[in-house]
PDB file of C-alpha atoms in Angstrom:
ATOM      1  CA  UNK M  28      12.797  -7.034   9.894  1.00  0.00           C
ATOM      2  CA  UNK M  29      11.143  -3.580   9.677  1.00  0.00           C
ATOM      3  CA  UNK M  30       8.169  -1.954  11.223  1.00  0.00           C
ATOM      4  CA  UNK M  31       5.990   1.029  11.339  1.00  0.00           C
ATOM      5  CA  UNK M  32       4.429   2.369  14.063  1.00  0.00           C
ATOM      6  CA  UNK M  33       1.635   5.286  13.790  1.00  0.00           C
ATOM      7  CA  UNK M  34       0.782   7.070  16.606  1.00  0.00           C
ATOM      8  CA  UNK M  35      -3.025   7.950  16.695  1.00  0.00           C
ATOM      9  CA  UNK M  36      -5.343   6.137  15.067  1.00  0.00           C
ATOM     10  CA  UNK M  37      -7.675   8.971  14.712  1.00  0.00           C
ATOM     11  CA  UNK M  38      -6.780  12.824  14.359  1.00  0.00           C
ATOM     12  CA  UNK M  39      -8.946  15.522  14.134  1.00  0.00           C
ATOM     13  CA  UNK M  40      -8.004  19.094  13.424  1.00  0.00           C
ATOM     14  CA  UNK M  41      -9.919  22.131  12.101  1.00  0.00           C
ATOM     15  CA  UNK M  42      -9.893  23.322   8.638  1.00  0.00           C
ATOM     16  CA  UNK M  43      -6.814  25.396   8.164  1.00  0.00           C
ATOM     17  CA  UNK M  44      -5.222  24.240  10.793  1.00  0.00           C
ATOM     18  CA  UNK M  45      -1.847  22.391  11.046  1.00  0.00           C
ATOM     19  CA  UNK M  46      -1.734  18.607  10.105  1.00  0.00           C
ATOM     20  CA  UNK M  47       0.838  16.336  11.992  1.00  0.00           C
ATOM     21  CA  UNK M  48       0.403  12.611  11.837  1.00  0.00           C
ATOM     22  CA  UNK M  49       3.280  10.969  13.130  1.00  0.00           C
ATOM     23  CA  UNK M  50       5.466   8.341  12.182  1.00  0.00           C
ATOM     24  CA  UNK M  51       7.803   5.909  13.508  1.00  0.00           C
ATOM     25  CA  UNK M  52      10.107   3.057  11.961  1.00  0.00           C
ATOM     26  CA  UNK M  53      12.274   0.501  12.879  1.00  0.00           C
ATOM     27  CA  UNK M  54      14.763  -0.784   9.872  1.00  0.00           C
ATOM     28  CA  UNK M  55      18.351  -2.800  10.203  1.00  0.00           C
ATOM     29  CA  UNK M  56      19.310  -0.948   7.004  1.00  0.00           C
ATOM     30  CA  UNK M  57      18.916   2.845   5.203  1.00  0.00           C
ATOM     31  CA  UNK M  58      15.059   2.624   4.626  1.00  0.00           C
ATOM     32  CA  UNK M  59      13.191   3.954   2.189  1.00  0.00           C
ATOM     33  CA  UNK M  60      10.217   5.413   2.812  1.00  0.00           C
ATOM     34  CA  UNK M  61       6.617   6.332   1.999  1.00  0.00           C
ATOM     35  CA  UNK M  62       3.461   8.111   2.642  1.00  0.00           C
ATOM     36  CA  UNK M  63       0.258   7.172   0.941  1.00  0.00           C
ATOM     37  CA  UNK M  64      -3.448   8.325   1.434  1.00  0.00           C
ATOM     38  CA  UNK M  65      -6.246   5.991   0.930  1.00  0.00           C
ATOM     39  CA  UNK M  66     -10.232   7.811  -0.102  1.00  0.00           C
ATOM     40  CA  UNK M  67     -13.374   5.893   0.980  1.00  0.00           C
ATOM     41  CA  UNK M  68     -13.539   3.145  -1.714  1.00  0.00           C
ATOM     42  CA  UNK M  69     -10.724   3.711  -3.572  1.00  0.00           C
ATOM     43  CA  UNK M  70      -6.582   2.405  -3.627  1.00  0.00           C
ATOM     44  CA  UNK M  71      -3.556   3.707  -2.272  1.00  0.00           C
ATOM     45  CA  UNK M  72      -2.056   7.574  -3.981  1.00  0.00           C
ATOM     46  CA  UNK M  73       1.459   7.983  -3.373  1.00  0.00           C
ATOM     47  CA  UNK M  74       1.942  11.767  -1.082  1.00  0.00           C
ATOM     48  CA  UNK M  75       5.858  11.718  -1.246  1.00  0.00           C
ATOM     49  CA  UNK M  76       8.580   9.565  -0.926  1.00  0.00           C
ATOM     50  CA  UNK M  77      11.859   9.838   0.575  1.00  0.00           C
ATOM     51  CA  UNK M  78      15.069   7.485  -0.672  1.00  0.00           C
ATOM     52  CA  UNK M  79      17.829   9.529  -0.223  1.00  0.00           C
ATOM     53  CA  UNK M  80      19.566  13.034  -0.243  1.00  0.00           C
ATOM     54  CA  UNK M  81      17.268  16.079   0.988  1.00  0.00           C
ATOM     55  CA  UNK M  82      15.820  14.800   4.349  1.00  0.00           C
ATOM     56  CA  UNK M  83      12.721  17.269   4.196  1.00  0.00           C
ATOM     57  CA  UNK M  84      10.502  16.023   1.129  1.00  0.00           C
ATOM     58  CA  UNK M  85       7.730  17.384  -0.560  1.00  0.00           C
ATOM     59  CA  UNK M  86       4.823  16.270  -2.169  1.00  0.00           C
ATOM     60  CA  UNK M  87       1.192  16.560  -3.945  1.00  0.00           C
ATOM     61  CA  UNK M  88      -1.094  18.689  -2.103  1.00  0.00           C
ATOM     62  CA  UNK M  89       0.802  20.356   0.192  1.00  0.00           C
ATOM     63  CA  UNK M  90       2.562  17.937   2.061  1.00  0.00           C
ATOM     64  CA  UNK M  91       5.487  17.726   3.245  1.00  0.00           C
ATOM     65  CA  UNK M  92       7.461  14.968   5.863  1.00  0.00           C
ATOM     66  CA  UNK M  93      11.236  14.908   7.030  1.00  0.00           C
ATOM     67  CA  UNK M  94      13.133  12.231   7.480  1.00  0.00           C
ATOM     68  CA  UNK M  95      14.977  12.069  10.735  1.00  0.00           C
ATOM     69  CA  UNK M  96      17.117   9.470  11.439  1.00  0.00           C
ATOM     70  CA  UNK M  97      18.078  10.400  14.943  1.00  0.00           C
ATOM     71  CA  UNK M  98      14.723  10.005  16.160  1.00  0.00           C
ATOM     72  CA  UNK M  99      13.890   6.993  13.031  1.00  0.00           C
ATOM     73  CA  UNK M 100      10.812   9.400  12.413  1.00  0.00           C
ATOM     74  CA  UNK M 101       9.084  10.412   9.185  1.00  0.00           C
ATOM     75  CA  UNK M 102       5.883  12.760  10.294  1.00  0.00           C
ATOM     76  CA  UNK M 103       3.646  13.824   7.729  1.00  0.00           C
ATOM     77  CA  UNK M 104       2.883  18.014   7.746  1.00  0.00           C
ATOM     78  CA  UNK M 105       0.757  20.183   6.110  1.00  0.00           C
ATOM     79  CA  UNK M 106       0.763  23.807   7.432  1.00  0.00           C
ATOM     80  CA  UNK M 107      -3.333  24.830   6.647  1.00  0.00           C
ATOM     81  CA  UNK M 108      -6.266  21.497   6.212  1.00  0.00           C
ATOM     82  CA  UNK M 109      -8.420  21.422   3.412  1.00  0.00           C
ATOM     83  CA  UNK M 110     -12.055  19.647   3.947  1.00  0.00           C
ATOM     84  CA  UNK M 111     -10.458  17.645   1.058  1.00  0.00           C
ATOM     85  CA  UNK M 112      -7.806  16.204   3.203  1.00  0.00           C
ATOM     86  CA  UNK M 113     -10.012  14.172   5.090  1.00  0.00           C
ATOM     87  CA  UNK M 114      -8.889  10.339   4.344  1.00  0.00           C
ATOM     88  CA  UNK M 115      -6.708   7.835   5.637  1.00  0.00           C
ATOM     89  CA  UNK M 116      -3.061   8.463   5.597  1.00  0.00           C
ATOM     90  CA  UNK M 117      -0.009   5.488   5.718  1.00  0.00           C
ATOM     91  CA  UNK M 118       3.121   5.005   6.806  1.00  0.00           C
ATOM     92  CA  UNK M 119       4.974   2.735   4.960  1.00  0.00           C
ATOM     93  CA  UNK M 120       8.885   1.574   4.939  1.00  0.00           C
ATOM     94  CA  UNK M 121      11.215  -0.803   2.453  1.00  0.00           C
ATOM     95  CA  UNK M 122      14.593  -2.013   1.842  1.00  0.00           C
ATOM     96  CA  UNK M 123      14.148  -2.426  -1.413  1.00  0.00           C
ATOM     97  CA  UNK M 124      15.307   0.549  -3.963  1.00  0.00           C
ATOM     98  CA  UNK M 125      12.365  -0.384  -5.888  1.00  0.00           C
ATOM     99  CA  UNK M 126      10.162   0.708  -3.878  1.00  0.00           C
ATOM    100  CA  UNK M 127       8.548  -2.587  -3.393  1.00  0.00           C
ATOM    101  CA  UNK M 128       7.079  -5.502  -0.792  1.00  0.00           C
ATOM    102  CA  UNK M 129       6.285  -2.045   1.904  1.00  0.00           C
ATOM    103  CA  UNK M 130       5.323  -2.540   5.227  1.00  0.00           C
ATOM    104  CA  UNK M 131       3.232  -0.171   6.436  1.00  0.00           C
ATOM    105  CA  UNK M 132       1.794   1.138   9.652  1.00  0.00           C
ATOM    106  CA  UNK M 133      -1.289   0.839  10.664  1.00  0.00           C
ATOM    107  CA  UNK M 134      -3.114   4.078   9.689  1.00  0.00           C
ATOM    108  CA  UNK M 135      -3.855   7.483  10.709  1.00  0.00           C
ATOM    109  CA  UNK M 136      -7.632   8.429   9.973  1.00  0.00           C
ATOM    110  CA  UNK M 137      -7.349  12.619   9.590  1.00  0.00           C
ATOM    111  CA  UNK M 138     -11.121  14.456  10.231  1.00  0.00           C
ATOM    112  CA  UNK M 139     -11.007  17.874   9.385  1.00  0.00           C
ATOM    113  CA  UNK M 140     -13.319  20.240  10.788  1.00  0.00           C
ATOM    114  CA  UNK M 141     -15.062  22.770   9.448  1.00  0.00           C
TER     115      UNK M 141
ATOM    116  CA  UNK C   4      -4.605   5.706 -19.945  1.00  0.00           C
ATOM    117  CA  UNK C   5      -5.798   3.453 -17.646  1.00  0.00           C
ATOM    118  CA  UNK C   6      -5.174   2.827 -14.493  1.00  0.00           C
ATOM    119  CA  UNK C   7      -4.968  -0.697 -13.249  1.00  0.00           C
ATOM    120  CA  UNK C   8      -8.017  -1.887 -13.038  1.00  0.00           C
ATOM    121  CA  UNK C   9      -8.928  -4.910 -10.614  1.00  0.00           C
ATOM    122  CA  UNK C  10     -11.920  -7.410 -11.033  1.00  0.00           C
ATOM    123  CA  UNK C  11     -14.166  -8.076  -9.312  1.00  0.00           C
ATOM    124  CA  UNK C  12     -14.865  -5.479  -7.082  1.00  0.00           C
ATOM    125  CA  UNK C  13     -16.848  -7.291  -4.646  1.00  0.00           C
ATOM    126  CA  UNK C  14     -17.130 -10.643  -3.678  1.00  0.00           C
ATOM    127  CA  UNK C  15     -18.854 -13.013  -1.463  1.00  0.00           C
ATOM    128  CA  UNK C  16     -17.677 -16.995  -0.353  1.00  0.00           C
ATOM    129  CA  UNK C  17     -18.136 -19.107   2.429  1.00  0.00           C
ATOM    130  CA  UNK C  18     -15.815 -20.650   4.245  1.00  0.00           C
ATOM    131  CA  UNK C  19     -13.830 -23.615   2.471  1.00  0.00           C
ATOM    132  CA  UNK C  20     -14.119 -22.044  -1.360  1.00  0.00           C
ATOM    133  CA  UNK C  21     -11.180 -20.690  -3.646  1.00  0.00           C
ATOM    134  CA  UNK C  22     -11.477 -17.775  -5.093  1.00  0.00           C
ATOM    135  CA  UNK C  23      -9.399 -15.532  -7.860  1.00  0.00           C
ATOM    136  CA  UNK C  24      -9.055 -12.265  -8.143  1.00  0.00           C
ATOM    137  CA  UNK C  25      -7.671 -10.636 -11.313  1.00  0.00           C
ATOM    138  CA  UNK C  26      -5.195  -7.614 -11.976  1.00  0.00           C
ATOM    139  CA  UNK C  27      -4.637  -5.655 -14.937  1.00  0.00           C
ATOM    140  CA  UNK C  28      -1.530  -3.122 -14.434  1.00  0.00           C
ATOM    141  CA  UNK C  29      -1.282  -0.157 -16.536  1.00  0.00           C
ATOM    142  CA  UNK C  30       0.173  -0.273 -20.080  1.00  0.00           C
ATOM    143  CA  UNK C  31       4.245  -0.501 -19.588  1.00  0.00           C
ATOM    144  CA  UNK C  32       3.949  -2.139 -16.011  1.00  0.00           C
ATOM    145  CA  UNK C  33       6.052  -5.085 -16.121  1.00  0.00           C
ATOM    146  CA  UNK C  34       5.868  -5.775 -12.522  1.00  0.00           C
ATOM    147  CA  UNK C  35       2.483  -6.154  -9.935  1.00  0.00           C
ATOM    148  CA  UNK C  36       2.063  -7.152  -6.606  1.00  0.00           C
ATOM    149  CA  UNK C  37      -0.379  -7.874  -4.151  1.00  0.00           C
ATOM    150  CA  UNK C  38      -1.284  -6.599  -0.563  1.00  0.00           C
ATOM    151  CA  UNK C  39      -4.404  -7.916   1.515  1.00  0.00           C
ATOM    152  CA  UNK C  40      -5.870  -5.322   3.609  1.00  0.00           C
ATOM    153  CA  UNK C  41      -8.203  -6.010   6.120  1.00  0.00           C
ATOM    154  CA  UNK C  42     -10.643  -3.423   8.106  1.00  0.00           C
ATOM    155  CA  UNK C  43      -8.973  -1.074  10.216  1.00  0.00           C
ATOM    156  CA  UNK C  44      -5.292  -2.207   9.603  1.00  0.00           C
ATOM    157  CA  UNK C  45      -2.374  -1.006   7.253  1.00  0.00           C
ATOM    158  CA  UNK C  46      -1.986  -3.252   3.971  1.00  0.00           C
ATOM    159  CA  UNK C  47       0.222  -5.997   4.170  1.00  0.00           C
ATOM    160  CA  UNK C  48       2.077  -7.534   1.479  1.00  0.00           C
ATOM    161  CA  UNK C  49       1.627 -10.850   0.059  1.00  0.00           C
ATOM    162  CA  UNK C  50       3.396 -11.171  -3.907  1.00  0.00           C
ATOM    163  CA  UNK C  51       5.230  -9.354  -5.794  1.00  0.00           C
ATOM    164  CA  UNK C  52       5.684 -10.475  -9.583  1.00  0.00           C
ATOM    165  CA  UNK C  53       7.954  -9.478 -12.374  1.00  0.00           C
ATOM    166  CA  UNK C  54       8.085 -10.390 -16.087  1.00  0.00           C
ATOM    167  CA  UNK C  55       6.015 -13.821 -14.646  1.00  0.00           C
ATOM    168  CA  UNK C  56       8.584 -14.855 -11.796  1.00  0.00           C
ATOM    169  CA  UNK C  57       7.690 -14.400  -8.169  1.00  0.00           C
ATOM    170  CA  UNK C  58      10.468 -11.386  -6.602  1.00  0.00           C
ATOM    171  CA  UNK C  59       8.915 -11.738  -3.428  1.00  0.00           C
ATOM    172  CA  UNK C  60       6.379 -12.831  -0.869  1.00  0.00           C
ATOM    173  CA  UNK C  61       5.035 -11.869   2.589  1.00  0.00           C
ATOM    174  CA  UNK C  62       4.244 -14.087   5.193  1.00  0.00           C
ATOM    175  CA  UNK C  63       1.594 -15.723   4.221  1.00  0.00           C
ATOM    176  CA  UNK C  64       0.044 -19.718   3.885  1.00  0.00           C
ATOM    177  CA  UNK C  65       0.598 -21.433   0.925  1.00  0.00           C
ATOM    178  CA  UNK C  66      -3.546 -21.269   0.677  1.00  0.00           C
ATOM    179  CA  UNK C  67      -2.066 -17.952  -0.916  1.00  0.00           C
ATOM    180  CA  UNK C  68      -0.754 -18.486  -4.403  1.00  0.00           C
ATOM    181  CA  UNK C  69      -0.528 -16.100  -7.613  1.00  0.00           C
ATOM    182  CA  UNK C  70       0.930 -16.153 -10.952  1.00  0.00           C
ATOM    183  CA  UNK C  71       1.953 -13.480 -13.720  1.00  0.00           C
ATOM    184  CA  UNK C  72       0.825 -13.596 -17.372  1.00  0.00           C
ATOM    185  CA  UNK C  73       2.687 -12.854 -20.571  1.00  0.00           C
ATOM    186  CA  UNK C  74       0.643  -9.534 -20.984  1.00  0.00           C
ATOM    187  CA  UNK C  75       1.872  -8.850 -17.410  1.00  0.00           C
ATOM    188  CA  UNK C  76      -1.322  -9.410 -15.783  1.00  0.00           C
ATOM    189  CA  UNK C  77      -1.987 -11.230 -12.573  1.00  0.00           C
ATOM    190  CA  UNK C  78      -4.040 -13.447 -10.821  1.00  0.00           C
ATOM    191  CA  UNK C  79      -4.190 -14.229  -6.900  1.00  0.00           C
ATOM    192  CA  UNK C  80      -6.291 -17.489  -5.891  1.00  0.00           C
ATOM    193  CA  UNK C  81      -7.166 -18.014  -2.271  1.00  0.00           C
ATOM    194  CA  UNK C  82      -8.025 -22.170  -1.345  1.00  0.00           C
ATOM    195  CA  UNK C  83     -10.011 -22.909   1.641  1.00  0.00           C
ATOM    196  CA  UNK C  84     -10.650 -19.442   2.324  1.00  0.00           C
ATOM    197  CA  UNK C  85     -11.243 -18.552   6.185  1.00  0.00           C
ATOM    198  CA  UNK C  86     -13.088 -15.941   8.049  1.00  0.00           C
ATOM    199  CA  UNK C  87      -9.872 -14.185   8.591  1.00  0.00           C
ATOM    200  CA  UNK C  88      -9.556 -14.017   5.043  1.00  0.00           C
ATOM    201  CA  UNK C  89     -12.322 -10.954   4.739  1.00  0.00           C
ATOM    202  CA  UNK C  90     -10.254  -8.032   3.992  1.00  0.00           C
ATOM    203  CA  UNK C  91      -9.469  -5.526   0.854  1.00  0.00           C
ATOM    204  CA  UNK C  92      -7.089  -7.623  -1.698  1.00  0.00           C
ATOM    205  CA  UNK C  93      -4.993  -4.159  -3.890  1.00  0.00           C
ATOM    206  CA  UNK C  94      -3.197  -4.936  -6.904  1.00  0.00           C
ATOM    207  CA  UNK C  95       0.075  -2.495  -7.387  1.00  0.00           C
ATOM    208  CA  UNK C  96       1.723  -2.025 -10.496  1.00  0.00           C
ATOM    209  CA  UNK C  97       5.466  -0.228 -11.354  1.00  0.00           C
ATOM    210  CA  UNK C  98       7.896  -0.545 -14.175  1.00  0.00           C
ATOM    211  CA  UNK C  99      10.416  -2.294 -12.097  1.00  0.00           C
ATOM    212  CA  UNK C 100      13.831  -1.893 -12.580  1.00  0.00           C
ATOM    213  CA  UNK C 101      15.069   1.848 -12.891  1.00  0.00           C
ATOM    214  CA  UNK C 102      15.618   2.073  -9.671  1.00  0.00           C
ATOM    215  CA  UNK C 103      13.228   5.267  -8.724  1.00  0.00           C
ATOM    216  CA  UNK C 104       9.971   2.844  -8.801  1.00  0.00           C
ATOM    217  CA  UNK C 105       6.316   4.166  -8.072  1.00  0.00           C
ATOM    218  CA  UNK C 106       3.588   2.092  -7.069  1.00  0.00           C
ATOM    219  CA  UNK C 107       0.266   2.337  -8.331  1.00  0.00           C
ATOM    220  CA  UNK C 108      -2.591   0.982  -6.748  1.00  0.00           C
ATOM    221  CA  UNK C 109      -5.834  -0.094  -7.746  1.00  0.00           C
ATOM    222  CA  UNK C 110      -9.254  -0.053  -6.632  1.00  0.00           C
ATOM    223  CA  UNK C 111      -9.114  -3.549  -5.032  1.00  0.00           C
ATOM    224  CA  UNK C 112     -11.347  -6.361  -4.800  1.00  0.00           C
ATOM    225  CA  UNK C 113     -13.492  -6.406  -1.281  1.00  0.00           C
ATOM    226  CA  UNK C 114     -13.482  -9.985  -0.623  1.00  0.00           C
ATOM    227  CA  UNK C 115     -16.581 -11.206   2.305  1.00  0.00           C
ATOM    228  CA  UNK C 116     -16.042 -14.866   3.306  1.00  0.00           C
ATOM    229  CA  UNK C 117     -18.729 -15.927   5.269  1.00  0.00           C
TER     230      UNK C 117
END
């Protein structure tokens, strides 16, 4: 079985300051992992993905997250916050290679400041 | 091109109805699954279809059933809904099958059963 746990429901930063939502998994085999962020009204975008190879990934709009399996964490960065970046952000984790059936954490909701 | 595109977009039942809710992935998608997402939690997953054969399901009641069509879209019917059943139903579409898969989500269909 796998699970994702997301520490802070709610984080709040100011604009152009560092973004950290954390991310925790549990997985009896290699996962593969996922953030996505969710708009008001609107589906799931894909930020980055990591499968294997390179443990520090990057993705659309500045994001970045690194896989560490030591500590079976996958935080989401970005160095400066954008007004834009305010949404909700998931964690998500598979087994599968095709990146399907996720399980995913239960949110982070990122306020940005101005 | 089109995204996939979910219908409707809101919806209203009482308790004890069936309802269907309707997925069109994007042009090329042969596969689409289904996550239910209710208020204040991550998604979680319920179907996944490819070329019409169910690949894999969450744990869910069989009250939960879908199907795939020949033109790849998809249908998910809900019998004797529940409360509990109020949540966010996304449709996700990916080409399945070369390994390096992306999901794309739609819109969703807010479902209110009252």
């Amino acid at each position: 079985a796998q699970s994702v746990t997301q520490l802070g429901s709610h984080v709040s930063v100011s604009e152009g300051a560092l973004v950290l939502l954390r991310c925790n998994y549990s997985s009896s085999v290699p996962p593969y992992l996922f953030w996505y962020v969710q708009y008001p009204n609107q589906g799931l975008q894909l930020l980055l993905k990591y499968t294997t190879g390179a443990t520090l990934v990057k993705g659309i709009n500045g994001f970045e997250a690194e896989f560490k399996k030591s500590e079976t964490s996958f935080h989401l960065t970005k160095p400066s916050a954008h007004m834009s970046d305010a949404a909700e952000y998931f964690c998500a984790v598979t087994s599968n290679n095709a990146g399907n059936m996720l399980t995913f954490g239960g949110g982070t909701r990122l306020m940005v400041k101005p | 091109d089109a995204g996939v595109t979910q219908s409707p977009t809101h919806l209203i039942k009482t308790r004890g109805q069936h309802v269907t809710l309707r997925c069109s992935p994007i042009s090329g998608h042969k596969s689409v699954s289904w996550y239910q997402q209710v208020l204040g939690q991550g998604p979680q997953f319920i179907f996944q279809y490819y070329e019409k054969e169910e690949r894999g399901r969450g744990n869910f009641p069989d009250r939960f059933s879908a199907r795939q069509f020949p033109n790849y879209s998809s249908e998910l019917n809900v019998n004797a809904l529940l409360l509990g059943d109020s949540a966010l139903y996304l449709c996700a579409s990916t080409t399945y099958g070369t390994g390096n898969e992306k999901l794309f989500f739609g819109s969703g269909t807010q479902l209110s059963v009252l």
